[in-house]
Coordinates of C-alpha atoms and ligand atoms in Angstrom, one line a residue:
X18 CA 10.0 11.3 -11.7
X19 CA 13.5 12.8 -12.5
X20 CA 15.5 14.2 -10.0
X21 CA 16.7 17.9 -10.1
X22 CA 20.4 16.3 -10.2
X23 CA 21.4 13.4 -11.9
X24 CA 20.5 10.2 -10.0
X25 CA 24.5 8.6 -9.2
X26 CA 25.1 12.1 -7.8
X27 CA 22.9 11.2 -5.1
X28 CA 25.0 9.5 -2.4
X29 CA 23.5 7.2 0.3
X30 CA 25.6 5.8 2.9
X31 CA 24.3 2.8 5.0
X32 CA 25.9 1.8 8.5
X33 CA 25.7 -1.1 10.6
X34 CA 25.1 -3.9 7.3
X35 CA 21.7 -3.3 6.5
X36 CA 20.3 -6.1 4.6
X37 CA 21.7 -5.9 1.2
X38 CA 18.7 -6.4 -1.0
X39 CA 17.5 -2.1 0.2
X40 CA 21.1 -1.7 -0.8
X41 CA 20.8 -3.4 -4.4
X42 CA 17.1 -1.7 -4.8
X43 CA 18.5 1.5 -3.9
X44 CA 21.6 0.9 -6.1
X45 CA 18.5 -0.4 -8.9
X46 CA 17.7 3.4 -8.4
X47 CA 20.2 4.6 -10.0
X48 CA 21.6 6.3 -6.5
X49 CA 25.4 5.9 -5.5
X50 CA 25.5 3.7 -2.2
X51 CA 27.9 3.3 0.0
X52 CA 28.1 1.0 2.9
X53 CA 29.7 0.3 5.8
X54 CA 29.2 -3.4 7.7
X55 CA 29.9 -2.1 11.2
X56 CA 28.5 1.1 13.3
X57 CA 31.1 4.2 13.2
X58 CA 32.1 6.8 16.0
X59 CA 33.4 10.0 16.2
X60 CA 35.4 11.5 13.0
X61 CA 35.2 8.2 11.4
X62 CA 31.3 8.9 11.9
X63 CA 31.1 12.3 10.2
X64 CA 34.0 11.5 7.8
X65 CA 31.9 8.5 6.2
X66 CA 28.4 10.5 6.5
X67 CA 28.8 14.4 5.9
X68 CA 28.8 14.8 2.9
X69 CA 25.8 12.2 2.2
X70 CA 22.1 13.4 1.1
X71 CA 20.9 9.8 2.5
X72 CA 22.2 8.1 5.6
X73 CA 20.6 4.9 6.6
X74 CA 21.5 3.1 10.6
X75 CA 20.0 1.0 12.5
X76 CA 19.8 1.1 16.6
X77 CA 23.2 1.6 17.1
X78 CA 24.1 4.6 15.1
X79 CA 23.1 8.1 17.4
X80 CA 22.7 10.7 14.9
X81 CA 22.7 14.0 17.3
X82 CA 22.1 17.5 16.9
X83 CA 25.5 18.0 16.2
X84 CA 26.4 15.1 13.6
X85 CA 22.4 16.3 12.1
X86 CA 24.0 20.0 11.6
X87 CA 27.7 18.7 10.2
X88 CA 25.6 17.0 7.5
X89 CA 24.8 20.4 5.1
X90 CA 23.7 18.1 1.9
X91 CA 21.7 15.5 4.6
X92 CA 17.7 15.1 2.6
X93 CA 16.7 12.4 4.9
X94 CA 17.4 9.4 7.1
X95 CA 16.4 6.0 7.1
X96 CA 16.3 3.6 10.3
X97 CA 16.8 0.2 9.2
X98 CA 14.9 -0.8 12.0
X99 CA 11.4 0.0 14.6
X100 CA 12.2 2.2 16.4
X101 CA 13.9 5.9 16.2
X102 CA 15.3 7.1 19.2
X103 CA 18.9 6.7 17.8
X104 CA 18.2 10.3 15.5
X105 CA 17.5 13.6 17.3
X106 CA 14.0 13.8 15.8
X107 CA 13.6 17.7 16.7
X108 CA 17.3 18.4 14.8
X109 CA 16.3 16.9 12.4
X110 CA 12.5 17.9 11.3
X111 CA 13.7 22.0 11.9
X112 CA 16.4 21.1 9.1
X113 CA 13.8 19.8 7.0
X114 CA 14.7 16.2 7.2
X115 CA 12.9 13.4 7.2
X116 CA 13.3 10.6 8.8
X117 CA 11.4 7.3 7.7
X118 CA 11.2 3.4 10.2
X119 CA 9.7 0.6 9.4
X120 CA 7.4 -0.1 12.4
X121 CA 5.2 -3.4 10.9
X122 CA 8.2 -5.4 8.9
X123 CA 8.9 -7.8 12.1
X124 CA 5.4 -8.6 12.7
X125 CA 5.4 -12.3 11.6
X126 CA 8.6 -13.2 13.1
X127 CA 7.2 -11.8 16.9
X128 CA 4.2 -13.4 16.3
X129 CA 6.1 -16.9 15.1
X130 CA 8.2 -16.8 18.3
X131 CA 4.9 -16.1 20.0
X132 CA 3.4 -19.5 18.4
X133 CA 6.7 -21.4 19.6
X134 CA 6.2 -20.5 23.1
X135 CA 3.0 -21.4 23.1
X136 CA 3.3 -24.8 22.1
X137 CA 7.2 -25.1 24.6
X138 CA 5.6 -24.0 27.6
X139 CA 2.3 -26.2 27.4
X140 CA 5.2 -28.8 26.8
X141 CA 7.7 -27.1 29.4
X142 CA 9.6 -28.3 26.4
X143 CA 12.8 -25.8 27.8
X144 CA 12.8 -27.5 31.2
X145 CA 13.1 -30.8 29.9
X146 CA 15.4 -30.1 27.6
X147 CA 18.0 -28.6 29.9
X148 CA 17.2 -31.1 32.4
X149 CA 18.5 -33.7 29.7
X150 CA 21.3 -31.7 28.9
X151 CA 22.3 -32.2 32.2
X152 CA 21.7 -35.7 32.0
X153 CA 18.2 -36.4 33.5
X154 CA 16.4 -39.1 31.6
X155 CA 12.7 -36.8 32.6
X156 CA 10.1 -38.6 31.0
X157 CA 6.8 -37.8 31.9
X158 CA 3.0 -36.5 30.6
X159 CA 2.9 -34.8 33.8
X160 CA 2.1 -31.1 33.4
X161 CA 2.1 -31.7 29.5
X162 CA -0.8 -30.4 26.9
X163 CA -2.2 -30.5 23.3
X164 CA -2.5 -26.4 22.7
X165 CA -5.2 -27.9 20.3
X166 CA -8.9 -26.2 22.2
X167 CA -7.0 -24.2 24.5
X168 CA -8.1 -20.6 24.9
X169 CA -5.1 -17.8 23.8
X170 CA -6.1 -14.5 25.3
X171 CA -4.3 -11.5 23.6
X172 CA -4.2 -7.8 24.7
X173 CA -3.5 -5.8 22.1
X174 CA -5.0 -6.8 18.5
X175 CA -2.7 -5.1 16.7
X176 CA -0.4 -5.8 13.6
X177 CA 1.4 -8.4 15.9
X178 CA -1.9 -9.6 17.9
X179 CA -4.3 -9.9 15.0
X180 CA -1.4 -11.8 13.5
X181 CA -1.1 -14.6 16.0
X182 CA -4.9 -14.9 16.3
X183 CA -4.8 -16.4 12.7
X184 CA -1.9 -18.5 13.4
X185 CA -3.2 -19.8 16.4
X186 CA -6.5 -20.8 15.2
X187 CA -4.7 -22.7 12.5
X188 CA -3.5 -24.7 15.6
X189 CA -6.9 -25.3 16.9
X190 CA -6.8 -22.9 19.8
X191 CA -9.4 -20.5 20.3
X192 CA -8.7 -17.4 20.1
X193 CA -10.0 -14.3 22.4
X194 CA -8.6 -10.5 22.5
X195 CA -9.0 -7.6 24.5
X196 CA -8.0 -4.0 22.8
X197 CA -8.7 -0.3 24.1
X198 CA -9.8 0.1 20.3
X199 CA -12.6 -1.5 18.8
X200 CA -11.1 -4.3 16.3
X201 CA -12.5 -6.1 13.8
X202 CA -11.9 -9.7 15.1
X203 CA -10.2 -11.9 12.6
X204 CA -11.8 -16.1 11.9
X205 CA -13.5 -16.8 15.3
X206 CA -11.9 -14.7 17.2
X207 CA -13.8 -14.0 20.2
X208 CA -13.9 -9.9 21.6
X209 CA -13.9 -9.4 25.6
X210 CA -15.2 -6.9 27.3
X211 CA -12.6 -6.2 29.8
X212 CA -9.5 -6.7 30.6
X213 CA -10.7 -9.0 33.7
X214 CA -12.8 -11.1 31.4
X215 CA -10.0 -11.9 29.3
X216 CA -7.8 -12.5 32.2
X217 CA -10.5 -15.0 33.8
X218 CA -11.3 -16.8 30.6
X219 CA -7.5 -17.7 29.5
X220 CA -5.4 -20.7 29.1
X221 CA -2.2 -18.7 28.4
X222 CA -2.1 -14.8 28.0
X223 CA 0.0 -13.3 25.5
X224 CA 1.0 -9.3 25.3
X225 CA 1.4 -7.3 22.2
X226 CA 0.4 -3.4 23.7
X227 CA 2.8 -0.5 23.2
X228 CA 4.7 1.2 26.0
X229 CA 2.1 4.3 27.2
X230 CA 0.7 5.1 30.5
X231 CA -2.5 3.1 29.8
X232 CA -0.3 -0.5 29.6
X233 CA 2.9 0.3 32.6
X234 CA 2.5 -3.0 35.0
X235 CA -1.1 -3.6 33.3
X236 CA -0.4 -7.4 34.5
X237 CA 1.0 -7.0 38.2
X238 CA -0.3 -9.2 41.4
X239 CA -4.3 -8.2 41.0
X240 CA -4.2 -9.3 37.8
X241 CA -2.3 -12.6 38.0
X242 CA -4.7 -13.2 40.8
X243 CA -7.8 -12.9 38.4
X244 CA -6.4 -15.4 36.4
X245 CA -7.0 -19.1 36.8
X246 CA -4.7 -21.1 38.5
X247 CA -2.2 -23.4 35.8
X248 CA -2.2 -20.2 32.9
X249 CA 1.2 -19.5 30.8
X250 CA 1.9 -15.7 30.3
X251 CA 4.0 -14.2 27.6
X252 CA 5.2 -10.5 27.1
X253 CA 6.8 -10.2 23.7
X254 CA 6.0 -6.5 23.9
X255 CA 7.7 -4.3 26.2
X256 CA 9.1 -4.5 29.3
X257 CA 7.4 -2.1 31.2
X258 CA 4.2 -4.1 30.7
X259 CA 4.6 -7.0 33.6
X260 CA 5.3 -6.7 37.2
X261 CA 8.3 -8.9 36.7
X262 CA 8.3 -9.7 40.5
X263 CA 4.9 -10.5 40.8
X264 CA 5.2 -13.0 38.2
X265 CA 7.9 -14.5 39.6
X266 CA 6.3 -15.2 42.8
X267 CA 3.0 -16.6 40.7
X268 CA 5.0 -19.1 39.2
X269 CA 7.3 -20.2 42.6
X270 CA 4.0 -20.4 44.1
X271 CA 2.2 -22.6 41.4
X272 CA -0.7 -20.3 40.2
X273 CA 1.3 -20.1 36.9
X274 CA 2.6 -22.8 35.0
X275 CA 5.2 -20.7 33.1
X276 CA 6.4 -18.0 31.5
X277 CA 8.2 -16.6 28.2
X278 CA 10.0 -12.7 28.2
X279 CA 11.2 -10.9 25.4
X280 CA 11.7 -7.9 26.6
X281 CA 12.6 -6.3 30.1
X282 CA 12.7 -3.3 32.2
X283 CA 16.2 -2.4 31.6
X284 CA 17.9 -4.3 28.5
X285 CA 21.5 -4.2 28.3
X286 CA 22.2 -1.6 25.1
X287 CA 24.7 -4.3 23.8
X288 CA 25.3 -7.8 22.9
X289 CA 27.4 -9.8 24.9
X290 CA 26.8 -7.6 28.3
X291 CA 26.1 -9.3 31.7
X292 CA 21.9 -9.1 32.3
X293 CA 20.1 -10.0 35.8
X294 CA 16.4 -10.5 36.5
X295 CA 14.3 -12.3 38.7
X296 CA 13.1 -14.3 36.3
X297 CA 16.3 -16.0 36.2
X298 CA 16.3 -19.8 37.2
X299 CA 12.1 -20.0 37.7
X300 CA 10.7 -23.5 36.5
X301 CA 9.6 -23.3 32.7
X302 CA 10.4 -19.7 32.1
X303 CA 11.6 -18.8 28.7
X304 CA 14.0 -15.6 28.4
X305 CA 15.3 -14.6 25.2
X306 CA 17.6 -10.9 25.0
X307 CA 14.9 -9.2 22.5
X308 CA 14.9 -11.4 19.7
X309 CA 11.2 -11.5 18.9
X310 CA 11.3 -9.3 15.7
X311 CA 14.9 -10.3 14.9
X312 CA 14.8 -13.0 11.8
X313 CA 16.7 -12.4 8.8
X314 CA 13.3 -12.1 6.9
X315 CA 12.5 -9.3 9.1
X316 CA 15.5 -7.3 8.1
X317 CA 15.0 -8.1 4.3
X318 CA 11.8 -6.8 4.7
X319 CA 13.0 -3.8 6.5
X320 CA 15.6 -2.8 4.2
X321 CA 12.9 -3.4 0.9
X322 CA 10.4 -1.1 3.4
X323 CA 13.1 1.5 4.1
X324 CA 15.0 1.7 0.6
X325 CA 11.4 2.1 -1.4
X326 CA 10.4 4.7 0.9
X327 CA 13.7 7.0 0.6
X328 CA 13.7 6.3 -2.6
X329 CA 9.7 8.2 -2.8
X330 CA 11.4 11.2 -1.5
X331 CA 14.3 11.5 -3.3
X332 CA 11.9 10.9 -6.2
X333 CA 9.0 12.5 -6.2
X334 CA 9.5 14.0 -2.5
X335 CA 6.6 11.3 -0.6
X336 CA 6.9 11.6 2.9
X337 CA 4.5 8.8 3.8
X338 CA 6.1 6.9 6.7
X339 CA 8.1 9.5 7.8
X340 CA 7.7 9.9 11.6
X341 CA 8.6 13.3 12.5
X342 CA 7.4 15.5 9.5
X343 CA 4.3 16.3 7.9
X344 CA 3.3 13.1 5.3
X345 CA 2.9 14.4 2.3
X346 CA 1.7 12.6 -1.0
X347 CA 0.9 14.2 -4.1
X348 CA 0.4 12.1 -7.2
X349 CA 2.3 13.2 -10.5
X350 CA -0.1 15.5 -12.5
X351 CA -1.5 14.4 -16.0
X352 CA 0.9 12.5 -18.5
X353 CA 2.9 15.3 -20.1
X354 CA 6.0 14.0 -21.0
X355 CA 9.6 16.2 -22.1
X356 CA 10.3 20.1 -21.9
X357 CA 6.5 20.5 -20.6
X358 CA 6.6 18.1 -18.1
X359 CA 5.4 20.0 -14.7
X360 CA 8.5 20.8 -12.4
X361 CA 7.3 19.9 -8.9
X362 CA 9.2 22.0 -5.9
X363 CA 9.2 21.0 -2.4
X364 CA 9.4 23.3 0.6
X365 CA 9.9 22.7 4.4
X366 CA 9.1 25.6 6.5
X367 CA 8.6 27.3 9.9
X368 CA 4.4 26.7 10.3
X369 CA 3.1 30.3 10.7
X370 CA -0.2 32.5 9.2
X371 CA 0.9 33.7 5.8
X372 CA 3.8 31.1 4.2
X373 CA 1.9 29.7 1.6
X374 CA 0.4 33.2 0.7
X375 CA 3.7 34.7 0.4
X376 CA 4.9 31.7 -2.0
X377 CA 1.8 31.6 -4.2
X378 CA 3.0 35.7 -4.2
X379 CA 6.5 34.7 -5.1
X380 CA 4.7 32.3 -8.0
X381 CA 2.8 34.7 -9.5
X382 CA 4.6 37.8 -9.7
X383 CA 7.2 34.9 -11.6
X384 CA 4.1 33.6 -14.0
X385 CA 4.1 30.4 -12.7
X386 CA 1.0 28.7 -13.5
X387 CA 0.8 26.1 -10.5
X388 CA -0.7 22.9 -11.6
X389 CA -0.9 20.9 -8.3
X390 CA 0.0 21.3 -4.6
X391 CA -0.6 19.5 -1.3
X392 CA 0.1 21.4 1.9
X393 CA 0.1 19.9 5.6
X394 CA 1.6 21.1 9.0
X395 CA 2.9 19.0 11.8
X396 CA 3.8 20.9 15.4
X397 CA 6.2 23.7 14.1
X398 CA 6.7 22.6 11.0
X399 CA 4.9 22.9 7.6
X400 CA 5.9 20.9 4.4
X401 CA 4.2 22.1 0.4
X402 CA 4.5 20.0 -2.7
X403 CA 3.9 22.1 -5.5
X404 CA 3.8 21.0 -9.3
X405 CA 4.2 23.9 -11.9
X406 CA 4.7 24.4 -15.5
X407 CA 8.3 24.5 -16.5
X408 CA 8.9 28.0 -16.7
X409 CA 10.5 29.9 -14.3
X410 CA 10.8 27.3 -11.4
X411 CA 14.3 27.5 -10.5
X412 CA 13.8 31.2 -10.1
X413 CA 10.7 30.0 -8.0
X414 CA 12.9 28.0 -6.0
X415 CA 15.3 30.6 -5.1
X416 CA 12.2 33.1 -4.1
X417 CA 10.8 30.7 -2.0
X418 CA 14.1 30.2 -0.1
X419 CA 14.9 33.7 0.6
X420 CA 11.0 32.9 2.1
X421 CA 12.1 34.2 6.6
X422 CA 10.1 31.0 7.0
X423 CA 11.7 28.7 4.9
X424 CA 13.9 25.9 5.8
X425 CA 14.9 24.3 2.7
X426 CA 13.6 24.3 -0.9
X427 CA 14.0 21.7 -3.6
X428 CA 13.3 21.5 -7.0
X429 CA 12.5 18.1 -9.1
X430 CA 12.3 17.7 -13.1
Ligands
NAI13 P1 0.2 -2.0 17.2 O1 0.3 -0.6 17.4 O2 -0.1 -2.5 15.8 O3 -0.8 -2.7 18.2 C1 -0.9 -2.4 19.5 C2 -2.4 -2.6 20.0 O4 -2.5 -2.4 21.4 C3 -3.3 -1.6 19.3 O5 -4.4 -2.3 18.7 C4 -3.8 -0.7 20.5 O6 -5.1 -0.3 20.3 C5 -3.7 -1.7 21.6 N1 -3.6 -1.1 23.0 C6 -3.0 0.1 23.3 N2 -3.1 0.3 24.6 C7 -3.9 -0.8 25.1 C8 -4.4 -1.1 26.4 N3 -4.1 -0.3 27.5 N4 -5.1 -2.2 26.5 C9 -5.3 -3.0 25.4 N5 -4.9 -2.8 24.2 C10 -4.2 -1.6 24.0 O7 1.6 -2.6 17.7 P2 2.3 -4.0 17.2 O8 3.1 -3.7 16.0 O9 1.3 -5.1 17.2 O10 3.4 -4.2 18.4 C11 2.9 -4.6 19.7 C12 4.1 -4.5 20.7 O11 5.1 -5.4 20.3 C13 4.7 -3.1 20.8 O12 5.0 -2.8 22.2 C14 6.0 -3.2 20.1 O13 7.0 -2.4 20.6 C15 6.4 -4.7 20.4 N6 7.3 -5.3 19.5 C16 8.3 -6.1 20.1 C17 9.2 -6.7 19.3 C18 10.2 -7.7 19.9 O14 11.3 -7.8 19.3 N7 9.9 -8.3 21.0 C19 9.3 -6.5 17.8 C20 8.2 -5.7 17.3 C21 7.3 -5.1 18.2

């Protein structure tokens, strides 16, 4: 779908050295992309982004109210990354912006680490490594095993859970998940009831819930305690999951035979900071400073997820993906080609009784035959995608912005 403007007038400025293949796909576009290998501050911030349509960061970029409203020509933003608490979300869905993540793109590289631990904790393969790197000749079988026949228990059979269950099966492990949904299980994949009967049936426990009420401490003492004496538990998901201390003492004590952590209760906000826990120094405990979804594959991906989705919008305004406006997907009407190809206008707007009456008004009064639409409403907002014939739209356009309730109209040919 054309744009309303010609494409290399659309500028897209990328911080913090996204992967470069979004960039080239995005340059492929036709767009004019800009990018900058570092994350900015202050003026050099809004001197590099404000007059952009597109601005893509990753964590470290924080796109506030204020740098949202000092970006007049801003359509949408991408995060390069999983999560989006870098962008004021509110700021920027009452401008009419969306902004689009890419939750799922990491998914095999967590559940790869996820594998490794495994298999270097049944061989306490980190212990006896730095024991010889402190020159300890410590060769034993003692407290070593195949993973071949063990059971993995996973809570959370998810993208990343349901993943490892097929990669750990292909190990010869058996595989057995408990979710709060009902899942289909994948290969022989076995479904517990509970949470207990999971705990109680394990050879190693490994974690892949989100962060909500239902999951905070979900494996504290009571837990460990349900779980046979000699299990290996791993929390690749989010820190606020384990009872970090309780853990600790398990494995001092012997119940546990290990551990591997990913993530922690409070994570330092930058590379090369100082970081404490009491995890530190425990026998055959792996930590590693967030890493699990952080491969170079994982940002390709994320860049090819992020640049095809911004370039939907800017397109054919798709919101699908977005996470903080209406998604909103309206296939291109019919194959008319040329001067009576259908114009299709997009409209962000306060959600109250009466918007889209008062455009349909606008269209008809104008004797524009509307030959598609697709309308949904999120919280406060609403967001219309309406394809017309080609007369009269830009007038359209206009009518619907002087609309009390609109937010911001735009018009593709
Ligand atoms: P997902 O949303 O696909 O799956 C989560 C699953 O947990 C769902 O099936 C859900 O029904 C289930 N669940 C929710 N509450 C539960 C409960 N109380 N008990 C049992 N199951 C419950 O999420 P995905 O993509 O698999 O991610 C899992 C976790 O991994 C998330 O916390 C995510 O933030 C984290 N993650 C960590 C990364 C890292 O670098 N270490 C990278 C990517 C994700």
């Amino acid at each position: 779908m054309k744009t309303s403007f010609p494409k290399d007038q659309i500028e897209i400025v990328l911080l913090e050295g996204t992967h470069q293949d979004g960039t080239e796909q995005l340059r492929g576009e036709g767009f004019n992309v800009r990018t900058h290998g570092g994350a900015l501050q202050g003026d050099e911030l809004i001197g590099f982004i404000g007059r952009a349509h597109i601005v893509g960061v990753r964590s470290k970029t924080h796109l506030t109210d204020e740098l949202i409203k000092n970006c007049p020509r801003l359509l949408a933003v991408g995060c390069f990354c999983a999560g989006t608490n870098q962008v004021e979300l509110g700021s920027a869905s009452m401008r009419g912006i969306p902004v689009f993540n890419s939750p799922f793109s990491n998914t095999r590289s967590v559940a790869e680490l996820t594998i490794a631990e495994i298999i270097a904790l049944h061989r306490k393969l980190t212990h006896r490594s730095h024991a010889l790197h402190l020159g300890t000749w410590d060769k034993s079988a003692a407290g070593s095993h195949e993973v071949r026949g063990k059971v993995l228990g996973i809570v959370g059979y998810g993208h990343i859970g349901s993943q490892l269950s097929v990669l750990a099966e292909s190990l010869g492990m058996r595989v057995m998940f408990f979710d709060t949904a009902s899942k289909l299980p994948l290969g022989n994949a076995m479904v517990a009831g509970s949470l207990e009967e999971l705990l109680g049936s394990c050879d190693v426990l490994s974690i892949h819930v989100p962060d909500n009420e239902s999951t905070r401490n979900m494996i504290g003492k009571k837990q460990i305690s349900q779980m046979r004496k000699g299990v290996c538990v791993i929390n690749n998901a989010r820190g606020t999951v384990v009872d970090l201390v309780a853990l600790r003492d398990a494995i001092d004590s012997g119940h546990l035979s290990g551990a591997a952590i990913d993530v922690f209760p409070d994570e330092p906000s930058r590379a090369g900071e100082s970081f404490t826990s009491v995890m530190q120094g425990a026998e055959n405990v792996i930590l590693t400073p967030h890493v699990g979804g952080s491969t170079i594959e994982a940002q390709q991906s994320i860049s090819l997820d992020i640049a095809s989705k911004l370039a939907r919008f800017i397109n054919a305004g798709t919101t699908t993906g977005a996470v903080n406006v209406p998604e909103v997907d309206l296939p291109e009407q019919g194959t008319v080609e040329g001067a009576n190809r259908p114009h299709r206008v997009l409209n962000f707007h306060r959600n109250v009784p009466g918007v889209l009456g008062k455009i349909h008004e606008a269209a008809a009064d104008l004797g524009v035959n509307i030959t598609g639409e697709y309308l949904r409403t999120r919280d406060q907002l609403g967001y219309l995608v309406l394809d017309a014939d080609p007369s009269s739209t830009e007038i359209l356009r206009d009518r619907i912005n002087e609309i009390d309730e609109s937010i911001r109209t735009r018009l593709l040919w």
